[in-house]
Amino acid sequence: MKRGATTLLLVLFSLVGIDLSAQVPDSTKTKEYRWSIGIGLPLTVHRIFYKDSSIPDQYRFSAFSAPEAHVVYRFNKRASLQGGIGYMGNTTNYQSTGMPNDGSGRMVIVDESYRSRTSVLTITGRFNLVNVNKRLPIYTIATLMPAYGTYRQTETWTHNNETTTQKDVKLSGVNMFAMAGFGFSYRTRKRLSGTVDVLLFRRNLTPNLPNYSRAYLIERYLIQSFSFGFNYGLR
């Protein structure tokens, strides 16, 4: 499912790129809007970690890739600042049948549920390096993203229509993420423009996380470095 969505996005941007040469007016005659609103569609998967106080030195995590809505303010032809909010929720359920290690010899139905909810705030700065052919601005980008997440894991056993709760873990926490890279933007209509960002640096800045978590959070796959956006000029 995720691979199909990625392919669809790449095809969409290819078609928009073809449309660019036919429909975009000369950029020297195109108004640069100081204020814009838009959406961001990242492919990057982050992992937010939670401290489980019931088990010493134990961390749990949930993964998220949160779409966002944002506002952009352009200071001048080179520099802009963007602020946004995003959200993602995920629930996974499993059911199995087994015999507990309690000597009873009974068979029980085991239901497991994992639920996570993540809200993010993004603060992004862009600085244009060059404007290729006066139509394709290429820029550097840096983002700070605090994320607040909640995590719940439950496990119940059912035997002879009687259900008992064996596990109910509730956790929450805040992690701070940083991202940096480069990107380019293009205009498809008078007010509508798109962005493609390549975030080669991604790091969880939250202190006191175990060493394995920091290494695990740096994704090596290029496709997960991409983030797409659409902006609409206001004034």
Tab-separated table of C-alpha atoms in Angstrom:
chain	number	residue	atom	x	y	z
A	1	MET	CA	0.000	0.000	0.000
A	2	LYS	CA	2.764	2.418	0.922
A	3	ARG	CA	4.772	1.538	-2.202
A	4	GLY	CA	1.697	2.157	-4.362
A	5	ALA	CA	1.103	5.565	-2.780
A	6	THR	CA	4.742	6.489	-3.366
A	7	THR	CA	4.511	5.513	-7.033
A	8	LEU	CA	1.306	7.519	-7.426
A	9	LEU	CA	2.940	10.625	-5.971
A	10	LEU	CA	5.950	10.334	-8.270
A	11	VAL	CA	3.705	9.936	-11.320
A	12	LEU	CA	1.642	12.936	-10.206
A	13	PHE	CA	4.686	15.167	-9.926
A	14	SER	CA	5.962	13.973	-13.313
A	15	LEU	CA	2.664	14.980	-14.921
A	16	VAL	CA	2.699	18.324	-13.144
A	17	GLY	CA	6.242	18.889	-14.406
A	18	ILE	CA	5.078	18.301	-17.985
A	19	ASP	CA	2.251	20.765	-17.403
A	20	LEU	CA	4.750	23.339	-16.142
A	21	SER	CA	6.380	24.091	-19.495
A	22	ALA	CA	3.029	24.547	-21.203
A	23	GLN	CA	1.101	26.610	-18.668
A	24	VAL	CA	3.465	28.627	-16.469
A	25	PRO	CA	4.013	32.223	-17.574
A	26	ASP	CA	7.416	33.889	-17.585
A	27	SER	CA	8.498	34.015	-13.929
A	28	THR	CA	9.732	37.589	-14.388
A	29	LYS	CA	6.073	38.595	-14.819
A	30	THR	CA	4.707	36.320	-12.086
A	31	LYS	CA	3.843	37.814	-8.721
A	32	GLU	CA	5.693	36.485	-5.683
A	33	TYR	CA	3.165	36.121	-2.863
A	34	ARG	CA	4.376	37.118	0.579
A	35	TRP	CA	1.795	34.923	2.356
A	36	SER	CA	0.828	31.397	1.310
A	37	ILE	CA	-1.033	28.447	2.789
A	38	GLY	CA	-0.532	24.815	1.885
A	39	ILE	CA	-0.170	21.160	2.770
A	40	GLY	CA	2.852	18.894	3.212
A	41	LEU	CA	2.971	15.188	2.352
A	42	PRO	CA	6.140	13.624	3.796
A	43	LEU	CA	7.332	10.119	2.996
A	44	THR	CA	9.768	10.125	5.918
A	45	VAL	CA	8.875	7.763	8.776
A	46	HIS	CA	9.894	8.995	12.234
A	47	ARG	CA	9.893	7.020	15.470
A	48	ILE	CA	8.828	8.606	18.739
A	49	PHE	CA	10.095	6.902	21.897
A	50	TYR	CA	8.346	6.542	25.253
A	51	LYS	CA	9.887	5.712	28.607
A	52	ASP	CA	8.129	2.723	30.199
A	53	SER	CA	8.480	3.280	33.952
A	54	SER	CA	7.143	-0.205	34.744
A	55	ILE	CA	10.291	-1.809	33.304
A	56	PRO	CA	13.769	-0.384	34.126
A	57	ASP	CA	15.604	1.077	31.103
A	58	GLN	CA	12.752	0.045	28.814
A	59	TYR	CA	11.645	2.190	25.860
A	60	ARG	CA	8.736	1.663	23.518
A	61	PHE	CA	8.195	3.484	20.234
A	62	SER	CA	5.569	4.191	17.609
A	63	ALA	CA	6.180	5.186	13.991
A	64	PHE	CA	4.531	8.100	12.225
A	65	SER	CA	4.636	10.129	9.026
A	66	ALA	CA	2.282	13.031	9.641
A	67	PRO	CA	0.729	15.084	6.815
A	68	GLU	CA	0.593	18.763	7.742
A	69	ALA	CA	-1.169	22.042	7.011
A	70	HIS	CA	1.069	25.106	7.015
A	71	VAL	CA	1.450	28.851	6.516
A	72	VAL	CA	4.421	30.345	4.644
A	73	TYR	CA	5.817	33.871	5.014
A	74	ARG	CA	8.309	35.058	2.401
A	75	PHE	CA	10.769	37.686	3.679
A	76	ASN	CA	12.296	38.355	0.256
A	77	LYS	CA	13.175	36.522	-2.967
A	78	ARG	CA	15.552	34.188	-1.108
A	79	ALA	CA	14.305	33.546	2.432
A	80	SER	CA	11.010	32.205	3.783
A	81	LEU	CA	9.682	30.797	7.058
A	82	GLN	CA	6.999	28.124	7.336
A	83	GLY	CA	4.976	26.981	10.337
A	84	GLY	CA	2.693	23.963	10.321
A	85	ILE	CA	0.748	21.416	12.339
A	86	GLY	CA	0.258	17.735	11.578
A	87	TYR	CA	-1.382	14.621	12.983
A	88	MET	CA	-1.332	10.875	12.469
A	89	GLY	CA	-3.125	8.029	14.224
A	90	ASN	CA	-2.601	4.309	13.853
A	91	THR	CA	-4.297	1.228	15.342
A	92	THR	CA	-3.213	-2.391	14.842
A	93	ASN	CA	-5.119	-5.419	16.168
A	94	TYR	CA	-4.068	-9.073	16.388
A	95	GLN	CA	-5.982	-12.187	17.453
A	96	SER	CA	-4.590	-15.642	18.156
A	97	THR	CA	-5.396	-18.821	20.089
A	98	GLY	CA	-3.073	-20.404	22.599
A	99	MET	CA	-2.586	-22.242	25.883
A	100	PRO	CA	-1.309	-20.120	28.803
A	101	ASN	CA	1.641	-21.348	30.872
A	102	ASP	CA	-0.435	-21.577	34.051
A	103	GLY	CA	-0.940	-25.356	34.132
A	104	SER	CA	-4.690	-25.086	33.550
A	105	GLY	CA	-4.602	-26.714	30.124
A	106	ARG	CA	-7.262	-24.312	28.854
A	107	MET	CA	-7.296	-22.716	25.416
A	108	VAL	CA	-7.840	-18.962	25.282
A	109	ILE	CA	-8.410	-16.396	22.558
A	110	VAL	CA	-5.747	-13.684	22.799
A	111	ASP	CA	-6.630	-10.204	21.499
A	112	GLU	CA	-3.815	-7.642	21.249
A	113	SER	CA	-4.241	-3.989	20.310
A	114	TYR	CA	-1.611	-1.300	19.646
A	115	ARG	CA	-2.796	2.295	19.265
A	116	SER	CA	-0.719	5.434	18.727
A	117	ARG	CA	-1.618	9.086	18.176
A	118	THR	CA	0.973	11.721	17.218
A	119	SER	CA	0.639	15.511	16.879
A	120	VAL	CA	3.490	17.598	15.466
A	121	LEU	CA	4.473	21.246	15.115
A	122	THR	CA	6.873	22.095	12.275
A	123	ILE	CA	9.047	25.200	11.908
A	124	THR	CA	10.828	25.297	8.545
A	125	GLY	CA	13.235	27.770	6.972
A	126	ARG	CA	14.164	27.855	3.289
A	127	PHE	CA	16.923	29.832	1.570
A	128	ASN	CA	17.109	30.000	-2.223
A	129	LEU	CA	20.553	29.250	-3.640
A	130	VAL	CA	19.874	29.635	-7.354
A	131	ASN	CA	16.919	30.094	-9.692
A	132	VAL	CA	17.521	27.824	-12.691
A	133	ASN	CA	16.337	29.459	-15.908
A	134	LYS	CA	14.375	31.865	-13.670
A	135	ARG	CA	11.734	29.167	-13.242
A	136	LEU	CA	13.143	26.534	-10.886
A	137	PRO	CA	14.350	27.870	-7.504
A	138	ILE	CA	16.696	25.456	-5.706
A	139	TYR	CA	17.015	25.990	-1.964
A	140	THR	CA	18.383	24.630	1.286
A	141	ILE	CA	15.888	23.655	3.978
A	142	ALA	CA	16.018	23.084	7.740
A	143	THR	CA	13.172	21.970	10.024
A	144	LEU	CA	12.607	21.618	13.758
A	145	MET	CA	9.681	19.383	14.705
A	146	PRO	CA	8.505	18.781	18.282
A	147	ALA	CA	6.140	15.804	18.403
A	148	TYR	CA	3.742	14.734	21.151
A	149	GLY	CA	2.631	11.124	21.072
A	150	THR	CA	0.419	8.752	23.032
A	151	TYR	CA	0.750	4.979	22.981
A	152	ARG	CA	-1.534	2.261	24.332
A	153	GLN	CA	-1.071	-1.501	24.279
A	154	THR	CA	-3.758	-3.884	25.531
A	155	GLU	CA	-3.971	-7.660	25.745
A	156	THR	CA	-7.060	-9.650	26.743
A	157	TRP	CA	-7.756	-13.367	27.121
A	158	THR	CA	-11.171	-14.877	26.430
A	159	HIS	CA	-12.204	-18.327	27.709
A	160	ASN	CA	-15.782	-19.650	27.932
A	161	ASN	CA	-17.093	-16.183	27.034
A	162	GLU	CA	-15.235	-14.637	29.972
A	163	THR	CA	-12.703	-11.931	29.107
A	164	THR	CA	-9.869	-10.824	31.383
A	165	THR	CA	-7.369	-8.025	30.800
A	166	GLN	CA	-3.774	-9.228	31.007
A	167	LYS	CA	-2.012	-6.041	29.929
A	168	ASP	CA	-2.957	-2.370	29.609
A	169	VAL	CA	0.004	-0.047	28.995
A	170	LYS	CA	-0.543	3.705	28.540
A	171	LEU	CA	2.419	5.942	27.664
A	172	SER	CA	2.967	9.457	26.361
A	173	GLY	CA	5.935	11.634	25.565
A	174	VAL	CA	7.493	14.483	23.603
A	175	ASN	CA	10.407	14.015	21.181
A	176	MET	CA	12.260	16.735	19.258
A	177	PHE	CA	13.293	16.066	15.657
A	178	ALA	CA	15.577	17.983	13.283
A	179	MET	CA	15.765	17.667	9.506
A	180	ALA	CA	17.829	19.368	6.806
A	181	GLY	CA	18.465	19.029	3.102
A	182	PHE	CA	17.664	20.715	-0.178
A	183	GLY	CA	14.716	21.070	-2.534
A	184	PHE	CA	13.151	22.889	-5.438
A	185	SER	CA	9.851	24.623	-6.124
A	186	TYR	CA	7.815	25.295	-9.239
A	187	ARG	CA	4.604	27.069	-10.167
A	188	THR	CA	1.778	25.288	-11.984
A	189	ARG	CA	-0.772	28.120	-11.929
A	190	LYS	CA	-0.780	31.810	-11.073
A	191	ARG	CA	-1.283	31.132	-7.355
A	192	LEU	CA	-0.594	27.394	-7.030
A	193	SER	CA	2.953	26.092	-6.592
A	194	GLY	CA	4.595	22.840	-5.533
A	195	THR	CA	7.721	21.865	-3.619
A	196	VAL	CA	9.899	18.768	-3.535
A	197	ASP	CA	12.260	18.424	-0.555
A	198	VAL	CA	15.041	15.880	-0.066
A	199	LEU	CA	15.779	15.586	3.672
A	200	LEU	CA	19.091	13.760	3.832
A	201	PHE	CA	19.682	14.616	7.505
A	202	ARG	CA	17.074	13.450	10.030
A	203	ARG	CA	17.721	13.101	13.734
A	204	ASN	CA	15.844	12.637	16.989
A	205	LEU	CA	17.346	15.268	19.320
A	206	THR	CA	15.627	13.984	22.463
A	207	PRO	CA	18.269	13.433	25.183
A	208	ASN	CA	18.859	10.214	27.115
A	209	LEU	CA	17.561	7.859	24.453
A	210	PRO	CA	19.390	4.517	24.167
A	211	ASN	CA	22.145	4.371	21.549
A	212	TYR	CA	20.282	1.946	19.316
A	213	SER	CA	17.375	4.371	18.926
A	214	ARG	CA	19.511	7.147	17.475
A	215	ALA	CA	21.008	4.879	14.830
A	216	TYR	CA	17.628	3.369	14.037
A	217	LEU	CA	16.048	6.778	13.462
A	218	ILE	CA	18.409	7.765	10.614
A	219	GLU	CA	16.744	6.221	7.545
A	220	ARG	CA	19.176	5.276	4.794
A	221	TYR	CA	16.730	4.826	1.975
A	222	LEU	CA	16.547	7.728	-0.464
A	223	ILE	CA	12.827	7.344	-1.136
A	224	GLN	CA	12.070	8.035	2.534
A	225	SER	CA	13.952	11.331	2.274
A	226	PHE	CA	11.320	12.918	0.038
A	227	SER	CA	8.644	15.346	1.157
A	228	PHE	CA	6.128	16.951	-1.203
A	229	GLY	CA	4.121	20.117	-0.740
A	230	PHE	CA	1.533	22.344	-2.391
A	231	ASN	CA	1.115	26.052	-1.654
A	232	TYR	CA	-1.542	28.598	-2.582
A	233	GLY	CA	-0.578	32.281	-2.709
A	234	LEU	CA	-2.778	34.641	-0.703
A	235	ARG	CA	-1.229	38.080	-1.129
